[in-house]
């Protein structure tokens, strides 16, 4: 399981945030605009973790549990009673690794969690990548990832090391072997579909993402939306090529599904393709370099055919 680029001295941090994930129906966003502005922008709130993503299916909101109370309750919002915890690899752990985005951590974080059948949400930002696991799965995730990382937990007043007993490690390894033996082909649950963001008729599907993590703001937006910002006001990759968004599947995957991000990201990492990933309430969205989008879709589609 150990990756040659990330030794056991690498650190994985469990952030203090306890998050809720909700989805606002497409035609109801006006009912929530005031609350969203209040949560994300007003000094009194100052969210430590906030994510807002618009897709064709609605608006996914990820925010701290206590701030969720600001969102009006109605039939237009879905908010499961689940708490999510945030994992992130320390920046120094990457070293001289050439890949970017989740390609750097797929084999040491995302794939091991998939082997344990732990469902994850992934949020890539300009600064880092965050892996969300359900709070009920946190202990199992710690056992799983302790093979690759020194793990620290943010208590709010600083980072504290998380240690496991020999018994815990043995139990964890036994669980891993059992779950690997019974693992299912995730591709069979992806409904046979990898969709480029631009439909054949030339119309764009809506996609907009903003995240605020510890004061750092990250945006994913198209060229038209980018042009509305004053020149020089954003750090962007406009000197490089753009990115293509690939939507995974065409029906909601659900929070109990595991291994989707791993099955998408690992083959792309194996061919040295950088990838970013943004989970929404129902689906996953992968960003790949525009020049490699066709190659990525062909690769993922061919793997799916082989597994059918």
CSV table of C-alpha atoms in Angstrom, one decimal:
chain,number,residue,atom,x,y,z
A,1,UNK,CA,0.0,0.0,0.0
A,2,UNK,CA,2.9,2.3,0.6
A,3,UNK,CA,3.5,4.8,-2.2
A,4,UNK,CA,7.2,5.5,-3.1
A,5,UNK,CA,6.6,9.2,-3.3
A,6,UNK,CA,5.0,9.6,0.1
A,7,UNK,CA,6.8,8.0,3.0
A,8,UNK,CA,5.3,7.3,6.5
A,9,UNK,CA,6.8,10.7,7.6
A,10,UNK,CA,4.1,12.4,5.5
A,11,UNK,CA,1.3,14.0,7.5
A,12,UNK,CA,-2.5,13.7,7.1
A,13,UNK,CA,-4.6,16.2,9.0
A,14,UNK,CA,-8.1,15.7,10.3
A,15,UNK,CA,-9.6,19.2,10.4
A,16,UNK,CA,-11.9,20.3,13.2
A,17,UNK,CA,-14.8,21.1,10.9
A,18,UNK,CA,-18.0,19.1,11.2
A,19,UNK,CA,-19.9,19.6,7.9
A,20,UNK,CA,-23.4,19.1,6.5
A,21,UNK,CA,-24.1,18.6,2.8
A,22,UNK,CA,-27.4,19.8,1.3
A,23,UNK,CA,-28.9,20.4,-2.1
A,24,UNK,CA,-31.2,23.2,-3.1
A,25,UNK,CA,-33.6,22.6,-6.0
A,26,UNK,CA,-32.8,24.6,-9.2
A,27,UNK,CA,-36.0,26.8,-9.1
A,28,UNK,CA,-35.7,27.7,-5.4
A,29,UNK,CA,-32.4,29.4,-5.2
A,30,UNK,CA,-34.0,32.9,-4.8
A,31,UNK,CA,-35.4,31.6,-1.4
A,32,UNK,CA,-31.9,31.0,-0.1
A,33,UNK,CA,-29.9,33.8,-1.6
A,34,UNK,CA,-30.0,36.0,1.6
A,35,UNK,CA,-29.1,33.1,3.8
A,36,UNK,CA,-26.2,32.0,1.6
A,37,UNK,CA,-24.8,35.6,1.5
A,38,UNK,CA,-25.1,35.8,5.3
A,39,UNK,CA,-23.3,32.5,5.7
A,40,UNK,CA,-20.5,33.0,3.3
A,41,UNK,CA,-19.7,36.7,3.3
A,42,UNK,CA,-20.8,38.4,6.4
A,43,UNK,CA,-18.0,38.9,9.0
A,44,UNK,CA,-20.2,37.5,11.8
A,45,UNK,CA,-20.3,34.1,10.2
A,46,UNK,CA,-16.8,33.7,8.8
A,47,UNK,CA,-17.2,30.1,7.7
A,48,UNK,CA,-14.1,27.9,8.1
A,49,UNK,CA,-15.3,25.6,5.4
A,50,UNK,CA,-17.9,26.6,2.8
A,51,UNK,CA,-18.5,25.2,-0.7
A,52,UNK,CA,-21.2,26.2,-3.2
A,53,UNK,CA,-21.6,24.4,-6.5
A,54,UNK,CA,-24.1,25.0,-9.3
A,55,UNK,CA,-24.9,22.2,-11.7
A,56,UNK,CA,-27.8,21.4,-14.0
A,57,UNK,CA,-29.4,19.5,-11.1
A,58,UNK,CA,-29.3,22.2,-8.4
A,59,UNK,CA,-27.1,23.8,-5.9
A,60,UNK,CA,-24.9,21.8,-3.6
A,61,UNK,CA,-24.0,23.5,-0.3
A,62,UNK,CA,-21.3,22.1,2.1
A,63,UNK,CA,-20.9,24.1,5.3
A,64,UNK,CA,-20.3,23.7,9.0
A,65,UNK,CA,-23.1,22.1,10.9
A,66,UNK,CA,-23.9,25.1,13.1
A,67,UNK,CA,-24.2,27.4,10.1
A,68,UNK,CA,-26.6,25.1,8.3
A,69,UNK,CA,-29.3,26.4,10.7
A,70,UNK,CA,-29.2,29.6,8.7
A,71,UNK,CA,-30.7,27.8,5.7
A,72,UNK,CA,-34.5,27.9,5.7
A,73,UNK,CA,-36.1,24.5,5.9
A,74,UNK,CA,-38.6,23.7,3.1
A,75,UNK,CA,-39.5,21.1,0.5
A,76,UNK,CA,-36.9,22.7,-1.8
A,77,UNK,CA,-33.9,21.6,0.2
A,78,UNK,CA,-32.5,18.1,0.8
A,79,UNK,CA,-30.3,17.9,3.9
A,80,UNK,CA,-29.5,14.4,5.1
A,81,UNK,CA,-28.8,13.9,8.8
A,82,UNK,CA,-25.1,13.1,8.2
A,83,UNK,CA,-22.0,14.8,9.6
A,84,UNK,CA,-18.9,14.8,7.4
A,85,UNK,CA,-15.2,15.2,8.6
A,86,UNK,CA,-12.4,16.7,6.5
A,87,UNK,CA,-9.1,15.1,5.7
A,88,UNK,CA,-6.2,16.8,3.9
A,89,UNK,CA,-2.6,15.9,3.3
A,90,UNK,CA,-0.1,18.5,4.5
A,91,UNK,CA,1.4,20.5,1.7
A,92,UNK,CA,5.0,19.4,2.6
A,93,UNK,CA,4.1,15.8,1.9
A,94,UNK,CA,3.9,16.3,-1.8
A,95,UNK,CA,7.6,17.0,-2.1
A,96,UNK,CA,8.7,17.1,-5.8
A,97,UNK,CA,5.7,15.0,-7.0
A,98,UNK,CA,4.9,16.1,-10.5
A,99,UNK,CA,1.2,15.4,-10.6
A,100,UNK,CA,-1.3,17.9,-9.4
A,101,UNK,CA,-4.8,17.7,-7.8
A,102,UNK,CA,-6.1,14.4,-6.5
A,103,UNK,CA,-3.7,12.5,-8.8
A,104,UNK,CA,-1.1,13.0,-6.0
A,105,UNK,CA,-3.2,11.4,-3.3
A,106,UNK,CA,-5.3,8.8,-5.2
A,107,UNK,CA,-3.1,5.8,-4.3
A,108,UNK,CA,-2.4,6.8,-0.7
A,109,UNK,CA,-5.7,8.3,0.4
A,110,UNK,CA,-8.6,7.9,-2.0
A,111,UNK,CA,-8.0,4.3,-3.2
A,112,UNK,CA,-7.3,2.9,0.3
A,113,UNK,CA,-10.6,4.4,1.5
A,114,UNK,CA,-12.3,2.8,-1.4
A,115,UNK,CA,-10.8,-0.6,-0.5
A,116,UNK,CA,-12.5,-0.1,2.9
A,117,UNK,CA,-15.8,0.8,1.2
A,118,UNK,CA,-15.7,4.2,2.8
A,119,UNK,CA,-17.8,6.7,0.9
A,120,UNK,CA,-16.0,10.0,0.2
A,121,UNK,CA,-16.7,13.4,-1.2
A,122,UNK,CA,-13.8,15.3,-2.7
A,123,UNK,CA,-13.4,19.1,-3.1
A,124,UNK,CA,-10.4,20.3,-5.0
A,125,UNK,CA,-9.5,24.0,-4.5
A,126,UNK,CA,-6.8,26.3,-5.9
A,127,UNK,CA,-4.8,25.6,-2.7
A,128,UNK,CA,-5.4,22.0,-1.8
A,129,UNK,CA,-7.6,18.9,-2.0
A,130,UNK,CA,-10.0,17.9,0.7
A,131,UNK,CA,-11.5,14.4,1.2
A,132,UNK,CA,-14.7,14.3,3.3
A,133,UNK,CA,-15.7,11.1,5.1
A,134,UNK,CA,-18.8,10.5,7.2
A,135,UNK,CA,-18.1,10.9,10.9
A,136,UNK,CA,-19.2,7.3,11.5
A,137,UNK,CA,-16.4,6.1,9.2
A,138,UNK,CA,-13.7,8.3,10.7
A,139,UNK,CA,-12.1,5.7,13.0
A,140,UNK,CA,-12.0,3.1,10.1
A,141,UNK,CA,-10.5,5.8,7.8
A,142,UNK,CA,-7.8,6.5,10.4
A,143,UNK,CA,-6.9,2.8,10.6
A,144,UNK,CA,-6.8,2.6,6.8
A,145,UNK,CA,-4.6,5.6,6.2
A,146,UNK,CA,-2.2,5.1,9.1
A,147,UNK,CA,-0.2,2.8,6.9
A,148,UNK,CA,0.8,5.7,4.7
A,149,UNK,CA,0.6,8.7,7.0
A,150,UNK,CA,1.3,10.1,10.4
A,151,UNK,CA,-2.2,11.4,11.3
A,152,UNK,CA,-2.9,14.5,13.3
A,153,UNK,CA,-6.3,15.7,14.6
A,154,UNK,CA,-7.1,19.4,14.8
A,155,UNK,CA,-8.6,20.0,18.2
A,156,UNK,CA,-9.2,23.7,17.6
A,157,UNK,CA,-6.3,24.7,19.7
A,158,UNK,CA,-3.7,22.9,17.6
A,159,UNK,CA,-2.8,19.6,16.0
A,160,UNK,CA,-2.6,16.5,18.2
A,161,UNK,CA,-1.1,13.2,16.9
A,162,UNK,CA,-3.5,10.2,16.5
A,163,UNK,CA,-2.0,6.9,17.6
A,164,UNK,CA,-3.2,3.4,17.0
A,165,UNK,CA,-2.5,0.3,19.1
A,166,UNK,CA,-1.1,-2.8,17.5
A,167,UNK,CA,-4.5,-4.4,18.0
A,168,UNK,CA,-6.1,-1.6,16.1
A,169,UNK,CA,-3.7,-2.0,13.2
A,170,UNK,CA,-4.3,-5.8,13.0
A,171,UNK,CA,-8.1,-5.3,13.1
A,172,UNK,CA,-7.7,-2.7,10.4
A,173,UNK,CA,-5.6,-4.9,8.1
A,174,UNK,CA,-8.0,-7.8,8.5
A,175,UNK,CA,-11.0,-5.5,7.6
A,176,UNK,CA,-9.1,-4.3,4.6
A,177,UNK,CA,-8.4,-7.8,3.3
A,178,UNK,CA,-12.1,-8.8,3.8
A,179,UNK,CA,-13.4,-5.7,2.1
A,180,UNK,CA,-11.0,-6.1,-0.8
A,181,UNK,CA,-12.1,-9.7,-1.3
A,182,UNK,CA,-15.8,-8.7,-1.5
A,183,UNK,CA,-15.3,-5.4,-3.5
A,184,UNK,CA,-17.7,-4.8,-6.4
A,185,UNK,CA,-17.0,-3.2,-9.8
A,186,UNK,CA,-17.8,0.4,-9.3
A,187,UNK,CA,-17.9,1.0,-13.0
A,188,UNK,CA,-21.1,-1.1,-13.2
A,189,UNK,CA,-22.8,1.5,-11.1
A,190,UNK,CA,-21.8,4.5,-13.2
A,191,UNK,CA,-24.6,3.9,-15.6
A,192,UNK,CA,-22.2,3.7,-18.6
A,193,UNK,CA,-21.7,7.4,-18.9
A,194,UNK,CA,-18.9,9.9,-19.0
A,195,UNK,CA,-20.2,13.3,-20.2
A,196,UNK,CA,-18.1,16.1,-21.5
A,197,UNK,CA,-19.3,19.4,-20.1
A,198,UNK,CA,-20.2,20.8,-23.5
A,199,UNK,CA,-23.2,18.9,-25.1
A,200,UNK,CA,-23.2,18.1,-28.8
A,201,UNK,CA,-25.6,20.9,-29.6
A,202,UNK,CA,-23.0,23.5,-28.4
A,203,UNK,CA,-25.0,24.6,-25.3
A,204,UNK,CA,-23.1,24.7,-22.0
A,205,UNK,CA,-24.4,23.0,-19.0
A,206,UNK,CA,-24.2,25.3,-16.0
A,207,UNK,CA,-21.3,24.7,-13.7
A,208,UNK,CA,-20.0,27.2,-11.1
A,209,UNK,CA,-18.1,26.4,-7.9
A,210,UNK,CA,-16.8,28.6,-5.0
A,211,UNK,CA,-15.1,27.3,-1.9
A,212,UNK,CA,-13.9,29.2,1.1
A,213,UNK,CA,-11.6,27.3,3.4
A,214,UNK,CA,-9.9,29.1,6.3
A,215,UNK,CA,-10.2,32.4,4.4
A,216,UNK,CA,-8.8,31.2,1.1
A,217,UNK,CA,-11.3,31.6,-1.8
A,218,UNK,CA,-11.2,29.3,-4.8
A,219,UNK,CA,-13.4,29.5,-7.9
A,220,UNK,CA,-14.1,27.1,-10.8
A,221,UNK,CA,-15.8,29.0,-13.7
A,222,UNK,CA,-15.9,29.3,-17.4
A,223,UNK,CA,-14.2,32.0,-19.5
A,224,UNK,CA,-17.3,34.0,-19.9
A,225,UNK,CA,-17.8,34.3,-16.1
A,226,UNK,CA,-14.1,35.0,-15.6
A,227,UNK,CA,-14.3,37.9,-18.0
A,228,UNK,CA,-16.6,39.7,-15.6
A,229,UNK,CA,-13.9,40.1,-13.0
A,230,UNK,CA,-11.6,43.1,-13.1
A,231,UNK,CA,-8.3,42.2,-14.8
A,232,UNK,CA,-5.7,41.1,-12.3
A,233,UNK,CA,-8.1,40.6,-9.5
A,234,UNK,CA,-7.8,36.8,-9.6
A,235,UNK,CA,-4.9,34.4,-9.6
A,236,UNK,CA,-5.7,32.1,-12.5
A,237,UNK,CA,-4.1,29.5,-14.8
A,238,UNK,CA,-5.0,31.6,-17.9
A,239,UNK,CA,-1.4,31.4,-19.1
A,240,UNK,CA,-1.8,27.7,-19.4
A,241,UNK,CA,-4.4,25.7,-21.2
A,242,UNK,CA,-7.9,25.4,-19.8
A,243,UNK,CA,-9.6,22.5,-18.1
A,244,UNK,CA,-12.4,20.3,-19.3
A,245,UNK,CA,-15.1,19.1,-16.9
A,246,UNK,CA,-16.2,15.5,-17.2
A,247,UNK,CA,-19.4,14.5,-15.4
A,248,UNK,CA,-19.4,11.0,-14.1
A,249,UNK,CA,-22.7,9.2,-14.7
A,250,UNK,CA,-26.2,10.5,-15.3
A,251,UNK,CA,-28.1,9.5,-12.2
A,252,UNK,CA,-27.4,10.3,-8.6
A,253,UNK,CA,-24.8,8.0,-7.0
A,254,UNK,CA,-25.9,8.5,-3.4
A,255,UNK,CA,-23.8,8.9,-0.3
A,256,UNK,CA,-23.5,5.1,0.3
A,257,UNK,CA,-21.6,4.5,-2.9
A,258,UNK,CA,-17.9,4.1,-2.4
A,259,UNK,CA,-14.9,4.0,-4.8
A,260,UNK,CA,-16.2,6.2,-7.5
A,261,UNK,CA,-13.5,8.9,-7.2
A,262,UNK,CA,-10.8,6.2,-6.9
A,263,UNK,CA,-12.0,4.3,-10.0
A,264,UNK,CA,-11.9,7.6,-12.0
A,265,UNK,CA,-8.7,9.1,-10.7
A,266,UNK,CA,-6.4,6.1,-10.4
A,267,UNK,CA,-6.3,5.2,-14.1
A,268,UNK,CA,-5.7,8.9,-15.0
A,269,UNK,CA,-2.9,9.1,-12.5
A,270,UNK,CA,-1.4,5.9,-13.9
A,271,UNK,CA,-0.9,7.7,-17.3
A,272,UNK,CA,0.4,10.8,-15.5
A,273,UNK,CA,-2.6,12.9,-16.1
A,274,UNK,CA,-3.3,15.7,-13.5
A,275,UNK,CA,-6.9,15.7,-12.3
A,276,UNK,CA,-9.1,17.7,-10.0
A,277,UNK,CA,-12.4,16.5,-8.6
A,278,UNK,CA,-15.5,18.2,-7.2
A,279,UNK,CA,-18.2,16.2,-5.6
A,280,UNK,CA,-21.8,17.5,-5.6
A,281,UNK,CA,-24.9,16.2,-3.9
A,282,UNK,CA,-25.6,13.6,-6.6
A,283,UNK,CA,-22.6,13.3,-8.9
A,284,UNK,CA,-18.9,13.6,-9.3
A,285,UNK,CA,-17.1,16.0,-11.6
A,286,UNK,CA,-13.6,15.5,-12.8
A,287,UNK,CA,-11.4,18.3,-14.3
A,288,UNK,CA,-8.7,17.3,-16.8
A,289,UNK,CA,-6.5,19.4,-19.1
A,290,UNK,CA,-8.5,20.4,-22.1
A,291,UNK,CA,-5.9,18.9,-24.5
A,292,UNK,CA,-6.3,15.5,-22.8
A,293,UNK,CA,-10.1,15.4,-22.4
A,294,UNK,CA,-10.6,13.0,-25.3
A,295,UNK,CA,-7.9,10.7,-24.1
A,296,UNK,CA,-9.4,10.7,-20.6
A,297,UNK,CA,-12.9,9.8,-21.8
A,298,UNK,CA,-11.5,7.1,-24.1
A,299,UNK,CA,-9.5,5.6,-21.3
A,300,UNK,CA,-12.3,5.6,-18.8
A,301,UNK,CA,-14.8,4.2,-21.3
A,302,UNK,CA,-12.4,1.4,-22.4
A,303,UNK,CA,-11.9,0.4,-18.8
A,304,UNK,CA,-15.6,0.2,-18.2
A,305,UNK,CA,-16.1,-1.9,-21.3
A,306,UNK,CA,-13.4,-4.3,-20.0
A,307,UNK,CA,-15.2,-4.7,-16.7
A,308,UNK,CA,-18.7,-5.2,-18.1
